[in-house]
Amino acid sequence: MTGQGQEANTYAPSAEFAKDANIDAAKYDEMYAASVADPEAFWGEQGKALDWIKPFTKVKSTDFSLDNLGIKWFEDGTLNVSANCVDRHLATRGDQTAIIFEPDNPDEPAKHITYKMLHTEVCKMANILEGLGVRKGDRVILYLPMIPEAAYAMLACARIGAIHSIVFAGFSPDALSARINGADAKVVITADYAPRGGRNTPLKSNADAALLHCKDTVKLLVVKRTGGQTTWVDGRDFDYSELHAEADDTCRAVEVGAEDPLFILYTSGSTGQPKGVVHTSGGYLLYAAMTHKYVFDYKDGDIFWCTADVGWVTGHSYIVYGPLANGATTIMFEGVPTYPDASRFWQVCEKHKVNQFYTAPTAIRALMGKGAEFVEKCDLSSLRLLGTVGEPINPEAWNWYNDVVGKGTCPIVDTWWQTETGGHLLTPLPGAHATKPGAAMKPFFGVQPVVLDPQSGEEIHESPTEGVLCLKDSWPGQMRTIWGDHERFGKTYFSDYKGYYFSGDGCRRDADGDYWITGRVDDVINVSGHRMGTAEVESALVAHAKVAEAAVVGYPHEIKGQGIYCYVTLMNGEEPSEELRKELRNWVRTEIGPIASPDLIQWSPGLPKTRSGKIMRRILRKIAENDYGSLGDTSTLAEPAVVDDLIENRMNRA
Ligand code: WTA
């Protein structure tokens, strides 16, 4: 039984779990010490877990200084990522299920795709892409539902050395075209419709709209998921099933350099438009595989389920690359936790006998609100481990997850990481570490977290302490650059605190030396575990003809973690109304996507600004948090009366 340890709120793994775990505390200490004492030797050894075409002789060449910024791992090695995720398992586990596809509609049968079938499908998709003119180094955009073809397409790109960039199917045509153009993609792969939660999103027509703003040469490959009606542009649109029928089912896996890009994934930052995070082939794959194995205590034969979408990094690393590199059985779930009802997650766990279950706190909070009976009616005895990702988890949700879902017997791994980090950086290792509700606990191998004083930038060595979370040295899964803008890479991550990678998160280190993430310290908000730059929402709002100015901040939201709070100043002569509120909400949904939909819009005749015209977000945040009693120094404001008006008309009176 997992029970309360000596210290209150510390949960030790059960003796039963610890006995069979991949790693124990002593082994973690030993491996961690070795990984930071001599990273070359440590990663040189770990790197052998991949199949290399040409083995590497150099392990690590990394430099965090702005003048010489560069990150390379295993740089002279060559490999193929799809061969590592598929071909190398054929001899030993060709008939084992690689992917279980669970459709949105529970009455539609699940699909079990073996490694052999996966090989055939990936080869066919690779040949189709080559037939459309895709070559090594070219970019392919994926705008797909959570269907197996998404995994085939990722691995097919990897097979021919093309670079994929997945755009979450919830993004709007505008967001899609920006990413197609940003990556200068040759081909976009989409589906006719995306069934989700009983509704069908018209992906093909979104893609049609996006392509109006792209080069004429971009081709569209369409998977017919529902068979619903779509328009068709001859010469530009290609029917996947037609090409599939004729495609050859073998395709060579090209040799790529360890440092050749595997994918680009756009993510939000505190300024400007989303940036294309670039991950490369060797280090990323090794890191995804190794974290998957240790953090989830993955063992041969386990059924692993990560509920993320492949449109986010979590889906890349822990639905596709990590599990498949390890020869696991991984679940791809097309639906949502609450469709047809709030027991869907648990029904899927029961149906497929899931061993490890990995989801976001926002889903846990939403399901907790529906009541324990939805969990209790399902047989969850196969579950051995639970995980969370994406945002801080509040102790109440942690306890519910532990008691109601895990029945007190499943360790919970609270994994802190980012699109930029490729895989987990801070997390407990189950079997090795007692956990604390809400704590991301300890660094993974090779990871050197530091807490810096935000003002001085000095490292704080003593504990307990609090400050900004930085990393002192590189790990193989780290992003290498921002697509097309290496200078922005340096500016974003390495210039605020010289010599360190700056995560953008704040953290606390407790007296035991364990880490607790306190949330973003920049202008990024985290809505339902999805990252959103406040600047993006602001620029969408001011693009509306009736809006003169807008400022966007996060505020605490019971289910989503953070909600989107917008202060909007209208153009002269425009009148605020409920209708306009609705219009602005819809406007942002079409400009960015439903995930950016404003929760609260406050009409703000003026915004608090310094005399030099800078918006004082600190004040706006406080008002949005309903914590206006402690606004701090407002003496530098140009017009202090503006603040009184904002407080009087505040929207979040919870
Ligand atoms: C937040 C998701 C607290 C954090 C993998 C980070 C977390 C951002 C946790 C990255 C966690 C992620 N506890 N906060 N366990 N995991 N975050 O790029 O603010 O979508 O910087 O990657 O999510 O979000 P991203």
XYZ file of C-alpha atoms and ligand atoms in Angstrom:
679
model
C 0.000 0.000 0.000
C 1.081 3.510 -0.716
C 0.701 5.185 2.596
C 1.655 8.357 4.316
C 5.348 8.436 5.062
C 7.011 9.752 8.171
C 6.701 13.309 6.987
C 3.097 14.400 6.508
C 1.987 14.389 2.891
C 4.833 12.271 1.663
C 3.798 9.138 -0.157
C 6.295 6.335 -0.416
C 5.887 3.748 -3.166
C 4.478 0.464 -1.939
C 6.930 -2.339 -1.204
C 5.276 -4.299 -3.972
C 5.812 -1.548 -6.544
C 9.351 -0.835 -5.365
C 10.340 -4.498 -5.547
C 9.822 -4.681 -9.320
C 10.608 -1.076 -10.218
C 13.171 -0.317 -12.912
C 15.152 1.737 -10.463
C 15.523 2.224 -6.714
C 16.714 5.197 -4.700
C 20.326 4.063 -4.403
C 20.564 3.381 -8.116
C 19.030 6.787 -8.923
C 21.558 8.522 -6.694
C 24.402 6.630 -8.290
C 23.242 7.220 -11.869
C 22.368 10.856 -11.262
C 25.770 11.553 -9.707
C 27.489 9.866 -12.639
C 25.370 11.790 -15.164
C 26.454 15.179 -13.867
C 30.011 14.274 -12.928
C 30.837 13.016 -16.408
C 28.048 13.655 -18.933
C 30.240 12.444 -21.810
C 30.726 9.038 -20.272
C 27.157 8.741 -19.010
C 25.386 9.702 -22.242
C 27.989 7.914 -24.343
C 26.908 4.738 -22.597
C 23.154 5.494 -22.677
C 23.366 6.436 -26.354
C 24.023 2.806 -27.180
C 20.357 2.085 -26.496
C 19.569 3.396 -29.990
C 20.408 1.624 -33.245
C 22.946 3.761 -35.034
C 23.834 3.414 -38.699
C 27.182 5.045 -38.042
C 27.998 5.067 -34.321
C 28.882 8.418 -32.789
C 32.359 9.151 -31.487
C 31.565 12.622 -30.123
C 28.970 12.795 -27.345
C 28.394 16.366 -26.211
C 29.242 19.741 -27.678
C 27.117 22.306 -25.939
C 27.633 25.943 -25.099
C 25.076 28.179 -23.364
C 27.064 31.407 -23.823
C 25.375 33.905 -26.132
C 28.488 34.453 -28.277
C 28.906 30.823 -29.008
C 25.476 29.350 -28.446
C 25.211 25.836 -29.796
C 23.813 22.490 -28.697
C 24.890 19.252 -30.312
C 24.699 15.689 -29.093
C 26.155 12.603 -30.768
C 26.913 14.901 -33.692
C 28.912 12.548 -35.890
C 26.511 9.611 -35.482
C 23.882 8.728 -38.073
C 20.614 6.846 -37.632
C 17.020 6.672 -38.747
C 14.333 7.464 -36.200
C 11.600 5.388 -37.851
C 13.913 2.371 -38.055
C 14.452 2.780 -34.302
C 10.729 3.014 -33.597
C 9.565 0.325 -35.997
C 12.012 -1.854 -37.949
C 14.203 -2.883 -35.070
C 11.224 -4.396 -33.263
C 10.096 -6.548 -36.185
C 12.241 -9.547 -35.374
C 11.371 -9.635 -31.683
C 7.839 -8.250 -31.511
C 6.453 -7.988 -35.035
C 3.074 -9.376 -33.967
C 2.818 -7.347 -30.781
C 0.429 -4.386 -30.848
C 2.294 -1.128 -31.296
C -0.694 1.215 -31.382
C -4.191 0.773 -30.016
C -6.508 3.251 -31.670
C -9.568 4.089 -29.597
C -12.070 6.113 -31.666
C -14.143 9.024 -30.435
C -17.306 6.971 -30.724
C -17.136 4.049 -28.264
C -19.352 1.950 -30.539
C -16.781 2.064 -33.304
C -14.323 -0.808 -32.842
C -10.817 -0.087 -31.570
C -7.920 -0.920 -33.905
C -4.890 -2.907 -32.875
C -1.921 -2.113 -35.101
C 0.991 -4.505 -34.732
C 4.597 -3.512 -35.316
C 4.450 -5.379 -38.633
C 1.360 -3.467 -39.708
C 2.940 -0.250 -38.497
C 5.955 -0.968 -40.681
C 3.770 -1.453 -43.747
C 1.752 1.681 -43.060
C 4.771 3.869 -42.377
C 6.448 2.631 -45.562
C 3.329 3.286 -47.616
C 2.944 6.776 -46.207
C 6.651 7.444 -46.833
C 6.280 6.363 -50.458
C 3.187 8.522 -50.865
C 5.056 11.534 -49.515
C 7.999 10.863 -51.795
C 5.543 10.568 -54.663
C 4.284 14.052 -53.793
C 7.826 15.317 -54.097
C 8.899 15.359 -50.444
C 12.651 14.911 -49.982
C 15.100 14.851 -47.086
C 15.018 18.151 -45.216
C 11.627 19.231 -46.650
C 8.850 20.254 -44.257
C 5.493 18.541 -44.002
C 2.619 19.974 -41.948
C 0.258 17.582 -40.166
C -3.215 18.895 -39.321
C -4.954 15.731 -38.273
C -7.292 14.158 -35.743
C -5.870 11.680 -33.254
C -5.914 8.814 -35.746
C -3.187 6.262 -36.486
C -2.400 8.063 -39.746
C -0.958 10.874 -37.624
C 1.625 8.485 -36.191
C 2.236 6.934 -39.619
C 2.861 10.390 -41.047
C 5.275 11.373 -38.281
C 7.272 8.192 -38.718
C 7.064 8.378 -42.525
C 8.622 11.838 -42.443
C 11.336 10.507 -40.160
C 11.859 7.595 -42.537
C 12.673 9.812 -45.507
C 14.424 12.504 -43.466
C 11.635 15.067 -43.906
C 10.780 17.394 -41.016
C 7.244 17.293 -39.665
C 5.430 20.105 -38.003
C 2.143 19.216 -36.379
C -0.524 21.843 -35.975
C -3.104 20.952 -33.330
C -6.443 20.305 -35.035
C -8.087 22.874 -32.740
C -6.154 25.715 -34.360
C -7.847 28.024 -36.833
C -7.095 28.399 -40.561
C -5.132 31.579 -39.800
C -2.919 29.836 -37.281
C -2.463 26.968 -39.732
C -1.449 29.161 -42.659
C 1.053 31.024 -40.479
C 2.702 27.713 -39.628
C 2.620 26.396 -43.214
C 4.319 29.580 -44.374
C 6.672 29.771 -41.410
C 7.998 26.314 -42.144
C 7.763 26.798 -45.930
C 6.100 23.382 -46.119
C 5.703 21.387 -49.325
C 2.823 19.184 -48.247
C 0.022 19.473 -45.698
C -1.639 16.290 -44.459
C -5.163 16.644 -43.157
C -8.422 14.717 -42.826
C -11.902 15.466 -44.087
C -13.265 15.825 -40.562
C -12.032 15.354 -37.016
C -14.584 13.592 -34.794
C -14.164 14.725 -31.212
C -16.642 14.586 -28.386
C -19.408 13.654 -30.821
C -18.794 16.681 -33.024
C -16.968 16.858 -36.347
C -14.455 19.638 -36.956
C -14.168 20.348 -40.694
C -10.418 20.059 -41.008
C -10.344 19.908 -44.785
C -12.301 23.118 -45.161
C -10.067 24.772 -42.545
C -7.067 23.649 -44.576
C -8.699 24.985 -47.743
C -9.105 28.356 -46.054
C -5.519 28.295 -44.803
C -4.102 27.437 -48.216
C -5.607 30.601 -49.707
C -2.776 32.365 -47.902
C -0.013 29.972 -48.939
C 2.082 29.283 -52.010
C 0.238 27.624 -54.909
C 2.702 24.765 -54.920
C 1.656 23.418 -51.490
C -0.064 20.036 -51.852
C -2.809 18.698 -49.622
C -3.006 15.015 -48.753
C -6.438 14.153 -47.361
C -7.274 11.201 -45.128
C -10.974 10.416 -45.283
C -11.815 9.879 -41.642
C -15.599 10.253 -41.785
C -16.248 10.269 -45.531
C -18.189 13.503 -45.083
C -18.548 15.945 -47.905
C -15.659 18.254 -48.822
C -14.679 20.396 -51.734
C -11.809 19.239 -53.902
C -9.135 21.105 -55.818
C -7.810 18.931 -58.633
C -4.064 18.927 -58.937
C -3.645 20.226 -55.385
C -5.634 17.747 -53.302
C -4.720 14.072 -53.098
C -6.862 11.286 -51.692
C -4.836 9.263 -49.226
C -6.829 6.055 -49.688
C -6.358 6.135 -53.455
C -2.615 6.618 -53.192
C -2.462 4.091 -50.361
C -4.002 1.365 -52.548
C -1.152 1.700 -54.984
C 1.742 2.534 -52.692
C 4.618 0.118 -52.270
C 4.742 -1.374 -48.776
C 8.477 -1.160 -48.338
C 10.574 1.962 -48.208
C 14.223 2.322 -47.278
C 15.002 4.259 -44.120
C 17.397 7.041 -45.078
C 20.519 7.763 -43.088
C 20.226 11.054 -41.222
C 22.670 12.851 -38.979
C 21.973 12.846 -35.245
C 21.670 16.620 -35.470
C 19.368 16.698 -38.501
C 15.970 18.114 -37.512
C 13.237 15.597 -36.733
C 10.435 18.063 -36.178
C 9.397 21.653 -35.672
C 6.665 22.368 -33.152
C 5.252 25.868 -32.769
C 4.730 27.069 -29.234
C 3.744 30.307 -27.554
C 6.173 32.639 -25.887
C 5.886 35.862 -23.944
C 6.421 38.075 -26.982
C 5.494 38.044 -30.625
C 4.106 35.197 -32.655
C 4.597 31.512 -31.783
C 8.060 30.195 -32.397
C 9.078 27.010 -34.164
C 10.892 24.865 -31.641
C 13.368 22.603 -33.446
C 14.201 19.125 -32.175
C 16.790 16.927 -33.820
C 16.992 13.184 -34.269
C 19.485 11.364 -32.042
C 19.446 13.175 -28.712
C 15.699 13.782 -28.759
C 14.829 10.154 -29.440
C 17.202 8.849 -26.806
C 15.856 11.264 -24.220
C 12.191 10.534 -25.027
C 12.815 6.789 -24.821
C 14.821 6.902 -21.634
C 12.425 9.142 -19.744
C 9.525 6.976 -20.912
C 11.226 3.908 -19.523
C 12.288 5.264 -16.134
C 9.620 7.826 -15.314
C 6.713 5.529 -16.164
C 8.503 2.406 -14.968
C 7.730 0.953 -18.369
C 8.323 -2.765 -18.834
C 7.877 -5.059 -21.808
C 4.239 -5.947 -22.314
C 2.839 -2.868 -20.580
C -0.052 -0.949 -22.107
C 0.785 2.726 -21.925
C -1.701 5.550 -22.309
C -0.861 9.202 -22.626
C -4.094 11.141 -23.196
C -2.446 14.136 -24.867
C -2.944 15.067 -28.507
C -0.065 14.571 -30.940
C -0.453 18.276 -31.689
C 1.422 18.995 -28.448
C 4.901 17.961 -27.421
C 3.513 15.499 -24.879
C 1.963 13.534 -27.727
C 5.197 13.603 -29.709
C 7.370 12.291 -26.913
C 4.982 10.051 -24.984
C 2.451 8.757 -27.491
C 4.761 8.216 -30.410
C 8.530 8.506 -30.107
C 9.327 7.396 -26.547
C 6.947 4.421 -26.353
C 7.622 3.161 -29.873
C 11.392 3.448 -29.474
C 10.937 1.191 -26.435
C 8.750 -1.306 -28.305
C 5.729 -0.469 -26.154
C 2.010 -0.677 -26.825
C 0.756 2.896 -26.914
C -2.827 4.119 -27.018
C -4.065 6.842 -29.367
C -7.394 8.175 -28.167
C -9.392 10.296 -30.552
C -11.967 11.581 -28.091
C -12.374 13.679 -24.970
C -12.649 12.672 -21.284
C -16.329 13.536 -21.013
C -17.833 11.907 -24.106
C -20.213 10.110 -24.124
C -19.946 10.677 -20.389
C -17.443 11.388 -17.636
C -16.398 7.763 -17.305
C -14.846 7.512 -20.774
C -11.211 7.647 -19.609
C -11.854 4.903 -17.092
C -13.799 2.788 -19.558
C -10.854 2.948 -21.929
C -8.495 1.983 -19.081
C -10.692 -1.006 -18.307
C -11.199 -2.014 -21.928
C -7.518 -1.984 -22.875
C -6.125 -2.933 -19.451
C -3.983 0.162 -19.222
C -0.952 -0.071 -16.930
C 0.334 3.498 -17.014
C -2.006 6.446 -17.363
C -0.710 9.960 -18.066
C -2.948 13.037 -18.239
C -3.228 16.731 -17.382
C -4.426 18.238 -14.082
C -7.147 20.118 -15.935
C -8.753 16.805 -16.966
C -8.428 15.478 -13.430
C -10.121 18.572 -11.996
C -12.925 18.418 -14.541
C -13.572 14.730 -13.833
C -13.282 15.204 -10.092
C -16.159 17.682 -10.372
C -18.361 15.017 -11.976
C -18.089 12.700 -9.002
C -16.325 9.502 -8.012
C -19.113 7.223 -9.276
C -17.892 7.610 -12.860
C -14.566 6.126 -11.819
C -15.881 3.554 -9.404
C -18.055 1.766 -11.909
C -14.968 0.772 -13.933
C -12.418 -1.931 -13.205
C -9.114 -0.095 -12.897
C -7.145 -2.972 -11.425
C -4.678 -2.971 -14.327
C -3.390 0.514 -13.402
C 0.058 0.533 -11.831
C 1.153 4.109 -12.252
C -0.390 7.550 -12.810
C 1.203 10.663 -14.236
C 0.420 14.339 -14.707
C 1.823 17.011 -16.964
C 1.263 20.483 -18.254
C 0.519 22.635 -15.225
C 0.845 22.628 -11.477
C -1.520 20.174 -9.818
C -3.359 21.342 -6.707
C -3.227 18.967 -3.731
C -6.993 18.408 -3.810
C -6.861 17.084 -7.377
C -3.711 15.101 -6.559
C -5.420 13.432 -3.640
C -8.489 12.587 -5.675
C -6.298 11.117 -8.417
C -4.385 9.124 -5.819
C -7.368 7.880 -3.809
C -10.195 7.515 -6.318
C -8.309 6.585 -9.483
C -5.155 4.994 -8.074
C -6.888 3.456 -5.017
C -3.825 4.506 -3.059
C -1.637 1.924 -4.783
C -0.303 3.775 -7.850
C 2.644 6.151 -7.567
C 1.914 9.523 -9.190
C 4.634 11.092 -11.282
C 4.195 14.854 -11.589
C 6.397 15.593 -14.583
C 7.650 19.104 -15.252
C 8.958 19.838 -18.704
C 8.328 21.953 -21.797
C 8.060 21.833 -25.578
C 11.626 23.136 -25.510
C 12.984 20.383 -23.286
C 11.836 17.416 -25.414
C 11.180 15.243 -22.365
C 10.765 15.296 -18.588
C 13.261 17.373 -16.626
C 11.872 17.300 -13.096
C 9.868 14.346 -11.847
C 9.899 11.727 -9.160
C 11.032 8.289 -10.319
C 8.460 5.775 -9.138
C 9.950 3.120 -6.951
C 12.861 5.376 -6.083
C 11.202 8.441 -4.620
C 8.437 9.184 -2.188
C 6.148 11.788 -3.742
C 4.577 14.955 -2.369
C 1.255 16.233 -3.737
C 2.094 19.146 -6.027
C 5.858 18.656 -6.222
C 7.799 17.871 -9.402
C 10.478 16.599 -7.005
C 13.825 15.717 -8.601
C 15.934 16.173 -11.727
C 16.108 13.410 -14.301
C 19.565 12.110 -15.192
C 21.873 14.775 -16.554
C 19.512 17.606 -15.619
C 21.007 20.349 -13.438
C 18.273 22.647 -12.154
C 19.227 25.840 -10.375
C 17.166 28.434 -8.565
C 18.248 31.968 -9.352
C 17.456 35.192 -7.610
C 15.281 36.953 -10.195
C 16.863 40.336 -9.527
C 20.547 39.562 -9.193
C 20.580 36.433 -11.336
C 22.741 34.774 -8.682
C 22.397 31.081 -7.966
C 20.816 30.367 -4.598
C 22.451 27.357 -3.034
C 20.630 27.006 0.252
C 17.212 25.406 0.739
C 14.377 26.100 1.272
C 14.282 28.861 -1.296
C 12.288 30.315 -4.138
C 13.231 31.992 -7.422
C 13.385 31.442 -11.155
C 14.095 28.003 -12.519
C 17.051 27.666 -14.869
C 19.157 24.806 -16.162
C 22.871 24.898 -15.849
C 23.856 22.444 -18.542
C 22.378 20.726 -21.572
C 20.596 17.369 -21.846
C 20.154 15.410 -25.091
C 16.449 16.269 -25.534
C 16.961 20.018 -25.463
C 15.682 22.108 -28.397
C 18.454 23.216 -30.733
C 17.150 26.451 -32.168
C 14.076 28.372 -33.246
C 13.257 27.550 -36.861
C 14.780 30.263 -39.018
C 15.749 32.492 -36.107
C 18.752 31.377 -34.095
C 19.154 34.870 -32.708
C 15.683 34.760 -31.165
C 16.646 31.413 -29.626
C 19.507 33.095 -27.777
C 17.450 36.120 -26.849
C 14.508 34.086 -25.535
C 16.276 31.491 -23.450
C 19.872 32.526 -22.761
C 20.002 36.291 -22.379
C 18.080 37.045 -19.171
C 20.399 34.910 -17.070
C 23.809 34.571 -18.694
C 25.127 31.074 -19.046
C 21.852 29.374 -18.132
C 18.804 28.079 -19.989
C 15.891 30.103 -18.591
C 12.681 28.085 -18.390
C 10.248 30.961 -17.872
C 8.953 29.201 -14.749
C 9.315 30.085 -11.120
C 9.952 27.406 -8.512
C 10.448 26.629 -4.896
C 13.022 24.203 -3.502
C 11.985 22.806 -0.147
C 14.140 21.860 2.819
C 14.598 18.348 1.402
C 15.889 19.789 -1.867
C 12.739 18.855 -3.796
C 11.341 21.141 -6.505
C 7.859 22.673 -6.698
C 6.861 24.593 -9.816
C 5.067 27.828 -8.976
C 4.070 28.807 -12.549
C 5.235 31.091 -15.326
C 7.074 34.260 -14.430
C 6.674 35.714 -17.926
C 3.650 36.714 -20.004
C 2.723 33.175 -20.864
C -0.439 31.724 -19.371
C -1.369 28.114 -19.033
C -4.972 27.375 -19.940
C -6.025 23.760 -19.438
C -2.395 22.746 -19.746
C -2.040 24.627 -23.046
C 0.437 27.403 -23.370
C -0.834 30.713 -24.577
C 1.105 33.919 -25.058
C -0.883 36.897 -23.775
C 0.678 38.898 -26.625
C -0.944 36.591 -29.185
C -4.422 37.106 -27.760
C -3.788 40.851 -27.547
C -2.760 41.081 -31.160
C -5.809 39.101 -32.213
C -8.050 41.494 -30.244
C -6.526 44.686 -31.609
C -6.907 43.307 -35.127
C -10.669 43.750 -34.643
C -11.928 47.012 -36.149
C -13.737 48.114 -32.979
C -10.829 47.542 -30.608
C -8.347 50.308 -29.891
C -6.225 48.598 -27.277
C -6.150 45.355 -25.314
C -4.229 43.828 -22.443
C -4.527 40.158 -21.561
C -3.582 38.410 -18.326
C -4.268 35.075 -16.642
C -6.435 34.608 -13.556
C -7.044 31.545 -11.374
C -9.691 29.261 -12.874
C -11.070 26.315 -10.958
C -10.954 23.803 -13.807
C -8.609 25.240 -16.414
C -5.900 26.281 -13.969
C -5.793 29.705 -15.560
C -8.431 31.566 -17.501
C -7.966 34.343 -20.073
C -8.874 37.798 -18.783
C -8.977 40.580 -21.362
C -9.060 44.319 -20.758
C -10.375 45.946 -23.912
C -10.445 49.612 -24.848
C -12.865 50.300 -27.684
C -12.391 52.736 -30.541
C -13.920 56.165 -30.030
C -17.634 56.020 -30.628
C -17.974 52.272 -30.132
C -20.422 51.178 -27.432
C -19.770 48.188 -25.178
C -22.471 45.488 -25.310
C -22.978 41.822 -24.562
C -23.207 41.262 -28.279
C -19.814 42.832 -28.855
C -18.367 40.663 -26.113
C -19.628 37.610 -27.957
C -18.309 38.969 -31.226
C -14.836 39.490 -29.762
C -14.835 36.039 -28.257
C -15.698 34.510 -31.625
C -13.169 36.735 -33.294
C -10.342 35.375 -31.151
C -11.570 31.829 -31.728
C -11.318 32.320 -35.471
C -8.015 34.168 -35.316
C -6.252 31.614 -33.115
C -8.567 28.768 -32.137
C -11.054 27.772 -29.435
C -8.286 27.248 -26.855
C -7.604 31.006 -26.914
C -11.222 31.938 -26.299
C -11.406 34.798 -23.732
C -13.116 33.854 -20.473
C -13.677 37.378 -19.228
C -13.693 40.641 -21.161
C -13.684 43.855 -19.184
C -14.422 47.119 -20.976
C -11.610 49.421 -20.025
C -11.882 53.063 -21.005
C -8.217 53.334 -20.038
C -5.369 51.000 -19.144
C -2.918 51.712 -16.345
C 0.307 52.967 -17.916
C 3.575 54.344 -16.754
C 4.444 57.838 -17.814
C 6.520 56.316 -20.591
C 3.417 54.526 -21.900
C 4.148 50.992 -20.731
C 1.088 49.000 -19.634
C 1.458 47.980 -15.979
C 0.505 44.345 -16.186
C 1.289 43.682 -12.555
C -1.730 45.820 -11.645
C -3.958 44.200 -14.260
C -3.000 40.772 -12.981
C -3.885 41.718 -9.423
C -7.287 43.061 -10.425
C -7.985 39.939 -12.505
C -7.025 37.821 -9.505
C -9.503 39.810 -7.411
C -6.593 40.799 -5.199
C -6.751 44.544 -5.720
C -6.128 45.339 -2.078
C -2.405 44.894 -2.596
C -1.642 46.754 -5.770
C 1.707 47.973 -4.522
C 3.233 51.167 -5.767
C 0.975 52.957 -8.247
C 2.712 56.292 -7.966
C 4.452 55.910 -11.302
C 1.138 55.706 -13.114
C 0.257 58.404 -15.597
C -3.414 58.396 -14.545
C -4.047 56.688 -11.199
C -7.843 57.125 -11.539
C -7.880 54.514 -14.309
C -7.189 51.875 -11.701
C -10.196 52.790 -9.573
C -12.452 52.374 -12.573
C -10.962 48.980 -13.382
C -11.417 47.784 -9.800
C -14.968 49.012 -9.678
C -15.906 47.172 -12.856
C -13.808 44.053 -12.320
C -15.205 40.833 -13.761
C -13.803 38.178 -11.439
C -15.621 38.706 -8.178
C -15.300 35.076 -7.105
C 3.970 24.184 -17.354
C 4.177 20.745 -21.753
C 3.804 22.584 -13.240
C 5.178 25.055 -17.107
C 4.996 19.480 -21.468
C 5.972 24.913 -18.388
C 4.057 22.474 -15.512
C 4.885 24.808 -19.423
C 4.248 21.076 -15.439
C 5.320 24.055 -20.647
C 4.173 20.455 -14.146
C 4.421 21.705 -17.516
N 3.958 21.263 -13.088
N 3.846 23.215 -14.420
N 4.290 19.154 -13.971
N 4.464 20.627 -16.695
N 4.167 22.821 -16.810
O 5.568 23.656 -23.633
O 4.761 26.381 -16.912
O 3.134 22.967 -23.509
O 6.834 25.993 -18.633
O 4.962 21.631 -22.458
O 3.823 24.110 -18.771
O 4.241 23.851 -21.525
P 4.449 23.047 -22.865
